[in-house]
Coordinates of C-alpha atoms in Angstrom, one line a residue:
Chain W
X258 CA 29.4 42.4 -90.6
X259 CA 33.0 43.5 -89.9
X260 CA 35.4 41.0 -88.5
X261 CA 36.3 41.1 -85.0
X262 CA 38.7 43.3 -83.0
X263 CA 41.7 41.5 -82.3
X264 CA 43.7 42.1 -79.0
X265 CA 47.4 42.2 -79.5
X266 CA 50.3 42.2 -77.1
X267 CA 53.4 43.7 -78.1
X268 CA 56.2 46.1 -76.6
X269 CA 56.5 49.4 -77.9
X270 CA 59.5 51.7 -76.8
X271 CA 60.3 49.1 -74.0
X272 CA 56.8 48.8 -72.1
X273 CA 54.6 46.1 -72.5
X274 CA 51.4 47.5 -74.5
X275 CA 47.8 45.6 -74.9
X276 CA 45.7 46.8 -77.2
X277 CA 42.9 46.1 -79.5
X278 CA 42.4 46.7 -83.1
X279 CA 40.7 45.8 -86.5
X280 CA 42.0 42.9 -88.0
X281 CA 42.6 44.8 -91.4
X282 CA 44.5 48.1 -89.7
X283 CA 48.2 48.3 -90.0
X284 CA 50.8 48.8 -87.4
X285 CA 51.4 52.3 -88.2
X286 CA 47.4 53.0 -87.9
X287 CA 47.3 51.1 -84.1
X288 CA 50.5 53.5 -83.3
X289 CA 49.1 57.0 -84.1
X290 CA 45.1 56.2 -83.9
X291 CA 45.4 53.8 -80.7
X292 CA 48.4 54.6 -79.0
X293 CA 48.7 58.3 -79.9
X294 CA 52.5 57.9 -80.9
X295 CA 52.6 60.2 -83.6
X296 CA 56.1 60.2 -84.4
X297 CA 56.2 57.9 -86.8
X298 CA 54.3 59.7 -90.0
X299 CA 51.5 58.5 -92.2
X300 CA 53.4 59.6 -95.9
X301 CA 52.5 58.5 -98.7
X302 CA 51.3 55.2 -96.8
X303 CA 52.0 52.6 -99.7
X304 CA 55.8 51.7 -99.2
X305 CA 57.6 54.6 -101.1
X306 CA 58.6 56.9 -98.5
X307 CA 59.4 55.8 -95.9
X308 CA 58.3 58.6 -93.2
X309 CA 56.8 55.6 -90.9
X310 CA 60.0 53.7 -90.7
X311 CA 59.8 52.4 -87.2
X312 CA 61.8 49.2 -85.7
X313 CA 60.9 46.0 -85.1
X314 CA 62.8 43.2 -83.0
X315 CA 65.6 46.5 -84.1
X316 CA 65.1 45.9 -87.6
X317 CA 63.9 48.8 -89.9
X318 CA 60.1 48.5 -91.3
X319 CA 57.5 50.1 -92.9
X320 CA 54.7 50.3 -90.1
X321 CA 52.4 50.9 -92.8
X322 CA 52.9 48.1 -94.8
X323 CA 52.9 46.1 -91.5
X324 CA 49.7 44.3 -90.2
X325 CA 49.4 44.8 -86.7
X326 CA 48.1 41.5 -86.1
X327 CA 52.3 40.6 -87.3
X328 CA 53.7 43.0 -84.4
X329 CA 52.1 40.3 -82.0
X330 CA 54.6 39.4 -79.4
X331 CA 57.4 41.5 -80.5
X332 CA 59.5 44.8 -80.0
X333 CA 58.2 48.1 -81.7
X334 CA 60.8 50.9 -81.6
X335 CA 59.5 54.2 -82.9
X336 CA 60.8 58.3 -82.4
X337 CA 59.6 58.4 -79.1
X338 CA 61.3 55.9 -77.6
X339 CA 64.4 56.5 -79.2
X340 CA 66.1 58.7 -76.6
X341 CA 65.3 55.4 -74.2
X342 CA 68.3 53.5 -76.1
X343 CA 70.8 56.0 -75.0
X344 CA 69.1 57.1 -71.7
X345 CA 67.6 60.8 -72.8
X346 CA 68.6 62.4 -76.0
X347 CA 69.8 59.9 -78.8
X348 CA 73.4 61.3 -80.4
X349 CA 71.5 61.3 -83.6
X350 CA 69.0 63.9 -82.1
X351 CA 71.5 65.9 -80.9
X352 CA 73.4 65.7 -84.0
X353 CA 70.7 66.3 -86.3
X354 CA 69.9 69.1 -84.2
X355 CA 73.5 70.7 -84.0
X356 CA 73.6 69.9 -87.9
X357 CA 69.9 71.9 -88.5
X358 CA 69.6 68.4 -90.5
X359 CA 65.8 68.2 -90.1
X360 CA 63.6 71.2 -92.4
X361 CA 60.1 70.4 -92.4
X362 CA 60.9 67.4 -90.3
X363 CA 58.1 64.9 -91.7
X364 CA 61.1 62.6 -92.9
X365 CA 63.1 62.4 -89.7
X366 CA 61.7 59.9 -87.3
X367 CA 61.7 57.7 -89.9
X368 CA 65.1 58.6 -91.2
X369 CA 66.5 58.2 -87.1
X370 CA 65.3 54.4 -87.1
X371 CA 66.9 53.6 -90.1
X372 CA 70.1 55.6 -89.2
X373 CA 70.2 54.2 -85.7
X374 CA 69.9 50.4 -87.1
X375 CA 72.9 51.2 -89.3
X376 CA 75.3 52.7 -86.6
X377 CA 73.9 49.4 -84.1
X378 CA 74.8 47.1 -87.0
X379 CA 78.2 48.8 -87.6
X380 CA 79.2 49.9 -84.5
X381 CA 81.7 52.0 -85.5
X382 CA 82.6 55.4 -87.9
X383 CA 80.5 55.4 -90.5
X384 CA 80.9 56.4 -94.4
X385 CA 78.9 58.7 -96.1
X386 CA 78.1 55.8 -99.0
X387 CA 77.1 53.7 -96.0
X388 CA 74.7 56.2 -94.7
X389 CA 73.4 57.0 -98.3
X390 CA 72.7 53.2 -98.6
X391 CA 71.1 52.9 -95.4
X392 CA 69.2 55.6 -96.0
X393 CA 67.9 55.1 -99.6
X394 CA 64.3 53.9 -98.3
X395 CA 63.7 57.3 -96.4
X396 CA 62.7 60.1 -98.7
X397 CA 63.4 64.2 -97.8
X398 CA 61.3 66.0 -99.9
X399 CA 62.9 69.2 -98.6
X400 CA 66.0 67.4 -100.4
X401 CA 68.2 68.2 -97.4
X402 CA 70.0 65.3 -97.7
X403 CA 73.7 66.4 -97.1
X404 CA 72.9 68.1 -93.8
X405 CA 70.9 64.7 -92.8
X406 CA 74.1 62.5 -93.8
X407 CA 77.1 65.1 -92.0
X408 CA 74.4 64.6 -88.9
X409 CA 74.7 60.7 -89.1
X410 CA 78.1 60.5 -89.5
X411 CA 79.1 62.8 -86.6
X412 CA 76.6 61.0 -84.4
X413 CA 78.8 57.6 -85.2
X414 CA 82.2 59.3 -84.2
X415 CA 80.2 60.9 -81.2
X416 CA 79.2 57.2 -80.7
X417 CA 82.3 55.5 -81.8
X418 CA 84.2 58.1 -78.9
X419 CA 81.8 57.1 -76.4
X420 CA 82.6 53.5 -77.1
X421 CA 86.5 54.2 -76.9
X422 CA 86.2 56.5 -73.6
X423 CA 84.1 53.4 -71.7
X424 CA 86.0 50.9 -73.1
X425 CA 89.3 53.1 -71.3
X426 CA 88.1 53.6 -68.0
X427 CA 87.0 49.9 -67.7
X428 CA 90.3 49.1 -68.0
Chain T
X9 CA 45.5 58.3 -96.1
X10 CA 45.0 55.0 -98.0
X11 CA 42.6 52.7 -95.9
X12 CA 43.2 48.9 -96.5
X13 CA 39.6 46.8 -96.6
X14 CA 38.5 45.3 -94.3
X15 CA 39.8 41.6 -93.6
X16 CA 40.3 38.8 -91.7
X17 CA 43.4 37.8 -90.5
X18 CA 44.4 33.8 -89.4
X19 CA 48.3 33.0 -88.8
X20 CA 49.1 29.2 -88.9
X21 CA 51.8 27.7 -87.5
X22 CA 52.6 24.7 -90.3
X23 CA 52.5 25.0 -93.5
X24 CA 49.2 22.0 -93.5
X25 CA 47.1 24.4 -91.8
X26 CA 48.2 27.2 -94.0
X27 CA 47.1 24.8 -96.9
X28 CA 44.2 24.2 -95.3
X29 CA 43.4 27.5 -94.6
X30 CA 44.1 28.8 -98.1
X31 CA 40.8 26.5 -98.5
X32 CA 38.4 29.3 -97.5
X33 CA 36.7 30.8 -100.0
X34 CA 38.7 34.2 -101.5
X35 CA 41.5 33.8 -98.9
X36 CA 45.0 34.7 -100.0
X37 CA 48.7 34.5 -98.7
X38 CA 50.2 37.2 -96.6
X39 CA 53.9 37.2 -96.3
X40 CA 56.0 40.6 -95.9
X41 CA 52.9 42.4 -97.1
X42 CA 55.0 44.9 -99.6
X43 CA 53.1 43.7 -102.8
X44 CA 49.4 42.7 -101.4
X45 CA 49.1 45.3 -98.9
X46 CA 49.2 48.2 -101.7
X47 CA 47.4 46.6 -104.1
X48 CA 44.8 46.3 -101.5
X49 CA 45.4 49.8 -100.5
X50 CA 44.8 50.5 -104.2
X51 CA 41.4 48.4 -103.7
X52 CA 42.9 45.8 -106.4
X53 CA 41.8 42.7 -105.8
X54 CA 42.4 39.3 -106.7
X55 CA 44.5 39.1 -110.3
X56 CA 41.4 36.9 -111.6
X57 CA 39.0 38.9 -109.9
X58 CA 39.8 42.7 -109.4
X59 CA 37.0 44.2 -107.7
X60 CA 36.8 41.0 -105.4
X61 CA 38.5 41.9 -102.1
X62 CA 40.0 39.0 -100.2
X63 CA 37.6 38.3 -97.0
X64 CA 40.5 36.6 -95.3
X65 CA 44.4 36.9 -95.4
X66 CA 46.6 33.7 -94.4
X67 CA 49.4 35.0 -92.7
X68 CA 52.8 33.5 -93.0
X69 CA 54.4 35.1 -89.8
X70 CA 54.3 32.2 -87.8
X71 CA 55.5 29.5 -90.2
X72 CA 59.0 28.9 -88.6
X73 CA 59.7 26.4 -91.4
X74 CA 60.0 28.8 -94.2
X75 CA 62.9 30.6 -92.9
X76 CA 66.2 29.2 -93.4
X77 CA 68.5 28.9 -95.9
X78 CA 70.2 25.3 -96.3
X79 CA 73.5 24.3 -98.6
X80 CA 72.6 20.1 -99.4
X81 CA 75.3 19.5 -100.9
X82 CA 73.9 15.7 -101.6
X83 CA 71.3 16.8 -103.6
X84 CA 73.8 19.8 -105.3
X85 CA 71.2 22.9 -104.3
X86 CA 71.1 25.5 -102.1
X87 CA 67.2 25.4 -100.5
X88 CA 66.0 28.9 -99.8
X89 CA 63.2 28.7 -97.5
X90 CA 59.9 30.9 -99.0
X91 CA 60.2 32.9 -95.9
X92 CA 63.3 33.8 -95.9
X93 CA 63.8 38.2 -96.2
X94 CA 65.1 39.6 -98.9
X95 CA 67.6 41.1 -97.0
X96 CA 69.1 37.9 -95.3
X97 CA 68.8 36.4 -98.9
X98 CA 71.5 38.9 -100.4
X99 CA 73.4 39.4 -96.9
X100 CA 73.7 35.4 -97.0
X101 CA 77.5 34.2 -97.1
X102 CA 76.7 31.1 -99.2
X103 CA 74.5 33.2 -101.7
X104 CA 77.6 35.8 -101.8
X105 CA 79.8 33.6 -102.7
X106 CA 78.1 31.0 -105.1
X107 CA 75.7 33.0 -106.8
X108 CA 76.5 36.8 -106.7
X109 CA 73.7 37.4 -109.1
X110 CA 71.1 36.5 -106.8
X111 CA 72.8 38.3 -104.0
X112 CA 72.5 41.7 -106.3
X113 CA 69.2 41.0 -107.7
X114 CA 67.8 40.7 -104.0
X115 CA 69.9 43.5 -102.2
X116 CA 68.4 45.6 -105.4
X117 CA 64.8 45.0 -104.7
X118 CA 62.6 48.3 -103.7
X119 CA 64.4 49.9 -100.6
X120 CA 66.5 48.4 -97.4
X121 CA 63.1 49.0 -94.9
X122 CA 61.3 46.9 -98.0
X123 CA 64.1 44.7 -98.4
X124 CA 63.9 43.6 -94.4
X125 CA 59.8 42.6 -95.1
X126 CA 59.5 41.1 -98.1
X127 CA 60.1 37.5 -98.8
X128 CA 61.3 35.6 -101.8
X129 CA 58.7 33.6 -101.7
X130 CA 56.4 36.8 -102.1
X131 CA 59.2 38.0 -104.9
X132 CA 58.7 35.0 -107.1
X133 CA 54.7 35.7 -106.4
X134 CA 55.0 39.6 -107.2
X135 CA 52.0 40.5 -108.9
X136 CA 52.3 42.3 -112.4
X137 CA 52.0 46.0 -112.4
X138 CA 51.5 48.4 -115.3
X139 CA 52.0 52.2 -114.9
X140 CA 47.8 52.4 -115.4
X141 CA 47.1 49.7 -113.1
X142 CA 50.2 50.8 -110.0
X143 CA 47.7 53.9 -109.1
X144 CA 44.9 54.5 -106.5
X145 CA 41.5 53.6 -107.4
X146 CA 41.1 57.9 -107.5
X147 CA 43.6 57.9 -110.3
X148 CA 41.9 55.3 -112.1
X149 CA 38.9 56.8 -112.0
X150 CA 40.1 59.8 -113.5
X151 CA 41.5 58.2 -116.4
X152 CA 38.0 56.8 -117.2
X153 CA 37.6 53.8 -115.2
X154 CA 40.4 51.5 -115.1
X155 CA 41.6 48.8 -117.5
X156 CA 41.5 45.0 -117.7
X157 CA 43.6 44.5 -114.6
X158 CA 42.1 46.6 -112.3
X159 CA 37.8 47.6 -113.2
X160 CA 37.5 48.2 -116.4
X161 CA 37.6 46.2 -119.9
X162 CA 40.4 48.1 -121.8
X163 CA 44.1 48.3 -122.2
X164 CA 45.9 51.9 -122.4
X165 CA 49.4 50.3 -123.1
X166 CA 47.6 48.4 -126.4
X167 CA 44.6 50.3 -128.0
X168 CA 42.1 47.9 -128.6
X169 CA 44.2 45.0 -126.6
X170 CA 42.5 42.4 -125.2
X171 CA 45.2 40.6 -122.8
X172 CA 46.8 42.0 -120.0
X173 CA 50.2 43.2 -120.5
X174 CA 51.3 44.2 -117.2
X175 CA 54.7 43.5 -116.9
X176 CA 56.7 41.0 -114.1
X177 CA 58.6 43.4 -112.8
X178 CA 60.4 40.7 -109.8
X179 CA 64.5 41.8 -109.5
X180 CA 64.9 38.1 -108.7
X181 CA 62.9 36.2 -110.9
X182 CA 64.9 36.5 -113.8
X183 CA 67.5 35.9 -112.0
X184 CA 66.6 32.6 -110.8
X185 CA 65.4 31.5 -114.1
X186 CA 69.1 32.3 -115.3
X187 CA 70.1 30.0 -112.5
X188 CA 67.7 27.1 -113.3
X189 CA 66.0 27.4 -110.2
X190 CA 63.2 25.2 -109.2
X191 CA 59.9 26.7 -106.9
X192 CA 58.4 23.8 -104.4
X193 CA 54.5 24.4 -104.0
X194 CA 52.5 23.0 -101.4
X195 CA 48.6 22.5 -102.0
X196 CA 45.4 20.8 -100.9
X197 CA 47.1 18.1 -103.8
X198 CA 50.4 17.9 -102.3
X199 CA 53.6 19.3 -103.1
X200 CA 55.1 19.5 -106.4
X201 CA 58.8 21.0 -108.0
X202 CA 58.6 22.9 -111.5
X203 CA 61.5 24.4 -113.2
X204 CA 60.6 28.2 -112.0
X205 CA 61.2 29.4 -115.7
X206 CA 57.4 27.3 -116.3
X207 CA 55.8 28.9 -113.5
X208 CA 55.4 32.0 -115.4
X209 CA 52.9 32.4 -118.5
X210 CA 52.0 35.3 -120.4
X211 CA 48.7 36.5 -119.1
X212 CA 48.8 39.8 -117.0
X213 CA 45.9 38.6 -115.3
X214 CA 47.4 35.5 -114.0
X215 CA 51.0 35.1 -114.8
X216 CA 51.7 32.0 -112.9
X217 CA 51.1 28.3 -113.3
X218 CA 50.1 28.3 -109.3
X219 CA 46.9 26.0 -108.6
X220 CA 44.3 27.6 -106.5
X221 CA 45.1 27.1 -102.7
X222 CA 49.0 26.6 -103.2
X223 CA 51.7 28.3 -101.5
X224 CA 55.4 28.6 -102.2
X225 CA 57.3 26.5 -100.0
X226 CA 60.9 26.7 -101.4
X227 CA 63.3 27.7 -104.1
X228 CA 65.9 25.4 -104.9
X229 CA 69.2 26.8 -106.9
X230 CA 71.5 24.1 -108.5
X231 CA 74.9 24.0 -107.2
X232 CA 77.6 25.4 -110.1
X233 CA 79.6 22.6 -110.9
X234 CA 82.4 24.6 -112.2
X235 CA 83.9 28.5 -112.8
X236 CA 80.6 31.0 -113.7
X237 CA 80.8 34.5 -114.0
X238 CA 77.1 35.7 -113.1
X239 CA 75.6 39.3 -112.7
X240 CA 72.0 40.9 -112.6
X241 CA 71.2 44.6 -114.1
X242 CA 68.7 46.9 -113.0
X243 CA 68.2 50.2 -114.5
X244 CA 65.4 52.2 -112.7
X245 CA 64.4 55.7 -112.6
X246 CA 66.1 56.2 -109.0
X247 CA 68.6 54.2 -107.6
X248 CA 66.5 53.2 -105.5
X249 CA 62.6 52.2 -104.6
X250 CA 61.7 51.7 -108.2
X251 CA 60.9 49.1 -110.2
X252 CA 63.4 48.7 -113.1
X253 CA 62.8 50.0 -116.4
X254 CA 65.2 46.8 -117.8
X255 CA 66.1 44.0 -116.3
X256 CA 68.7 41.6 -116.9
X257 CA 70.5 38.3 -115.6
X258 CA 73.5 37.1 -117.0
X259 CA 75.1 33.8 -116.6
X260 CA 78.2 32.7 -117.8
X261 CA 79.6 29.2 -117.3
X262 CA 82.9 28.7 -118.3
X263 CA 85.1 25.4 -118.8
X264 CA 88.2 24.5 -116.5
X265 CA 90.4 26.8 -118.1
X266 CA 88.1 30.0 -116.5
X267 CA 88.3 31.5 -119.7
X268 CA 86.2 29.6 -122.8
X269 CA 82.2 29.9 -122.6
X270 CA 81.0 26.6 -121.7
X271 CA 77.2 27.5 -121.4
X272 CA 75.3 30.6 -121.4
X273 CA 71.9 31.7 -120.3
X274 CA 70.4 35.4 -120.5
X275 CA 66.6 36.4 -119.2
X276 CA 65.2 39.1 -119.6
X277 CA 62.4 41.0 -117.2
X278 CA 59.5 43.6 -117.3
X279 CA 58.6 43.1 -120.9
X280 CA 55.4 41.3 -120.7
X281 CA 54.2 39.3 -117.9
X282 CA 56.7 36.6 -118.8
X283 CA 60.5 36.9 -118.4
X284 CA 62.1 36.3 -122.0
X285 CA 65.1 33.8 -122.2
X286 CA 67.4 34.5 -124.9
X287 CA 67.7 32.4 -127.5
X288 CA 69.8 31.5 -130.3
X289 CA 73.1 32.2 -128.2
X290 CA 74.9 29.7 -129.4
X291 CA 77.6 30.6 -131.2
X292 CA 78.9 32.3 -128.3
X293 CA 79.7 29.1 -126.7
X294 CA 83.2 28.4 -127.2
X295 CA 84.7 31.8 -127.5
X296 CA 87.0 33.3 -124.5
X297 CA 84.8 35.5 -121.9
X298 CA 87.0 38.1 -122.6
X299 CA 86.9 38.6 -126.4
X300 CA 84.7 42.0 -127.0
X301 CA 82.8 39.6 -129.7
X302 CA 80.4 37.9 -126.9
X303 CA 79.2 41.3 -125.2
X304 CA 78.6 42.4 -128.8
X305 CA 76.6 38.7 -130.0
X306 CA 74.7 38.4 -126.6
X307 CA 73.5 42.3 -126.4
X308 CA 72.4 42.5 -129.9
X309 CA 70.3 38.9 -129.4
X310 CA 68.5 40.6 -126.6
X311 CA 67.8 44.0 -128.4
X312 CA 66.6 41.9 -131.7
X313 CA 64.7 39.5 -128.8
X314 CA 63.4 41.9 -126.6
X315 CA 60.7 44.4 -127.4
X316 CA 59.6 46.3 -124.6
X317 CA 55.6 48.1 -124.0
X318 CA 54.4 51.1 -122.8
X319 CA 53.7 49.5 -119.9
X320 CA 56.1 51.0 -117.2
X321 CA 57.7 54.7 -117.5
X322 CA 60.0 55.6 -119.9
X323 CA 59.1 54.9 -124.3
X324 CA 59.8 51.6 -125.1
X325 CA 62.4 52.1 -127.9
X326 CA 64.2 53.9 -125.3
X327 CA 64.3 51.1 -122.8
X328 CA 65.1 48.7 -125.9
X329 CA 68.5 50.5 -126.9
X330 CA 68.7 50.3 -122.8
X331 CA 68.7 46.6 -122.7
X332 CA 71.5 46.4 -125.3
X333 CA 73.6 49.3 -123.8
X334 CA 72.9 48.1 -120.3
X335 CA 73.9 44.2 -121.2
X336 CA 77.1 45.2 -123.1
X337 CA 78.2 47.2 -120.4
X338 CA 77.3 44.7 -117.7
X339 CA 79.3 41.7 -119.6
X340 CA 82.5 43.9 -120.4
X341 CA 82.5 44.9 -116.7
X342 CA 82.5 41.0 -115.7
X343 CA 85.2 40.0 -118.5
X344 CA 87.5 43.0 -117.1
X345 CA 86.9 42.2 -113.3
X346 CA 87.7 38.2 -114.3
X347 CA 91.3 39.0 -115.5

């Protein structure tokens, strides 16, 4: 006999979700196969890749090495919910999309989470090293890595402006 | 698609309940998940038991107690709570600034999204991994059936071998062994302290000296009580991700002067299932840091120490030469950034 389905309450991308699962499935599984948030990607599914990076209490994780049973009570960011941080279209997305930094595009909603927790964390210009390192858990096996790294740093100058032009008018 | 078993989860709150949890029959300890969740994903099983499949998974989440990191000064240790992430171990400022070896060895584990998971209590408790045993149950098949570790009765890194080799591959282990760490385990008998350097043994199939139904509570680093110069080498195929290929921790302690090698202590990772602490390292005891003599005595003690196996990429005469190139290097790098 199979264990029980367990009910779990969490929030993903800022609503309040209820749902219930197998005890054994991970996080990444109740996303796509319960919630149908696909975004995040099912990769290589043991830790190496990094393609189902997704955010939780806006710390970086792998949803697939995440039981979703541990997602109880707290806040799951993924790709679709990323445009709700900046109220419509992330300046990464746009960046990544003025930069053509996404190919096949398997990598990059797991590549946004970690590149958004890095410019949160740092709240300022970044460096290409920084990105790199923030980065190094998030394989592109189109190797388009340069493109992806110009996109986050001009997303943290976009961002880093932004910050200067509010911080001006409030004055 | 790699689909994990199915399981049970509880989630205790205290570290009693976990104990008493850990009482069920087959249950095992959840932390971060990074090492049991792909092993199970793999469909390995218990280290004593590899086709068993854990019926239950005690959870860690909830344990509150496990999560800081505390300076006692009285007692000269820093206490690292079992719970505490790999990333706020080598982020911490204490950690940064007393023992910059640790700090490395944690921030060089897997990858940042990894790093944020795992524990250091999970670390300490990383199973050992062989390149023939790391693989889906598909690939295992394919190469005949598996080996000791996994479902079979043979070893590919040792025709004919009858013990596990699968080698500790933990960044941080040999670190804290260089540090003369201690590991606090909690169990249906109590709690004990052991010197983490005797927690290991050298059995692939069960490398630690844990008791059935323990859990690691606590990792207790003594205080330096004068100058060190510490540092922790990883070589891996990427920079990143991988397990390392070698694996070294130095540690240096000078005397007052900051100059003349009071004490030293080298260990040495993913050989066997054991770390290896150098021996015979005496004579560089009493010679200046920076005199080219002690990177020469202490990396040709650990290539004439060290002999490494087939058991993770790369040949293993290769990865020998490594350790001595990689050691050199590391301790000429310390002497020159200490003047």
């Amino acid at each position: 006999m199979s264990p029980a389905a367990i009910m779990l309450s969490m929030t993903v991308n800022g609503e309040p979700v209820q749902v219930a699962a197998p005890p054994h499935w991970t996080l990444l599984e109740v996303l796509r196969y319960r919630l149908d948030l696909i975004g995040s990607k099912q990769g290589c599914d043991k830790g190496d890749c990094g393609a189902c990076t997704v955010q939780i209490d806006g710390v970086p994780q792998l949803a697939c090495l995440t039981l979703a049973i541990h997602a109880e009570g707290r806040a799951v960011t993924t790709v679709e919910g990323l445009g709700l941080l900046a109220g419509g279209v992330h300046p990464l997305q746009d960046a990544f999309d003025r930069h053509t930094a996404a190919q096949c595009g398997f990598c990059t909603p797991g590549i946004l989470l970690s590149a958004e927790a890095l410019l949160r964390k740092r709240g300022r210009e970044v460096s290409r090293a920084e990105v790199c390192e923030a980065l190094a858990g998030n394989l592109c096996r189109c190797t388009g890595y340069t493109k992806i790294i110009d996109a986050v740093v001009d997303a943290s100058r976009v961002m880093a402006g932004a910050n200067t032009q509010e911080a001006g008018r409030g004055e | 698609m790699l689909r994990l078993p199915q399981f049970e989860v509880v989630a205790p709150e205290s570290v009693a309940d976990v104990v008493t949890a850990l009482q069920r029959p087959g249950a095992r300890v959840i932390a971060g998940g990074t090492d049991i969740l792909p092993n199970l994903k793999h469909h390995l099983g218990t280290p004593q038991h590899p086709a068993e499949l854990p019926p239950v998974l005690v959870s860690l989440s909830r344990v509150t107690a496990l999560r800081g990191v505390a300076l006692d000064e009285a007692a000269g240790v820093l206490r690292i709570g079992a719970g505490v992430t790999l990333s706020q171990l080598s982020e911490h400022p204490e950690v940064q600034r007393r023992f910059p070896s640790l700090s490395q060895s944690a921030g060089a584990v897997a990858s940042p999204p990894i790093r944020n998971m795992g524990t250091i209590g999970g670390n300490v408790n990383l199973d050992t991994r062989c390149r023939y045993v790391n693989q889906t149950h598909f690939w295992r098949e394919a190469l005949g059936g598996g080996c000791l570790k996994s479902e079979g009765n043979v070893c590919h890194v040792v025709p004919g071998g009858r013990n596990c080799v699968a080698a500790m591959s933990s960044d941080n282990v040999p670190v804290l062994i260089s540090l003369d760490a201690t590991i606090v385990q909690a169990g249906p008998e109590g709690v004990r302290e052991l010197p983490i350097e005797e927690f290991y043994k050298a059995d692939g199939l069960a490398h630690t000296n844990a008791k059935p139904g323990e859990v690691t509570t606590e990792l207790r680093v003594p205080l330096p009580k004068g100058p060190r110069r510490s540092h922790y080498i990883k070589w891996s195929v990427r920079k990143s991700i991988d397990f390392p290929l070698v694996s070294v921790a130095l540690r240096f302690d000078l005397g007052e002067d900051e100059a003349t090698v009071a004490a030293v202590k080298v260990v040495v990772g993913v050989l066997g299932s054991k770390p290896r602490t150098l021996s015979k390292l005496d004579d560089v005891v009493g010679k200046k840091f920076g005199d080219p003599a002690v990177a020469r005595m202490v990396s040709d003690a650990a290539y004439a120490q060290c002999k490494p196996l087939e058991n993770v990429p790369y040949e293993a005469a290769y990865r020998r030469d490594m350790i001595r190139v990689y050691t050199r290097r590391a301790i000429e790098a310390l002497a020159a950034s200490a003047e």
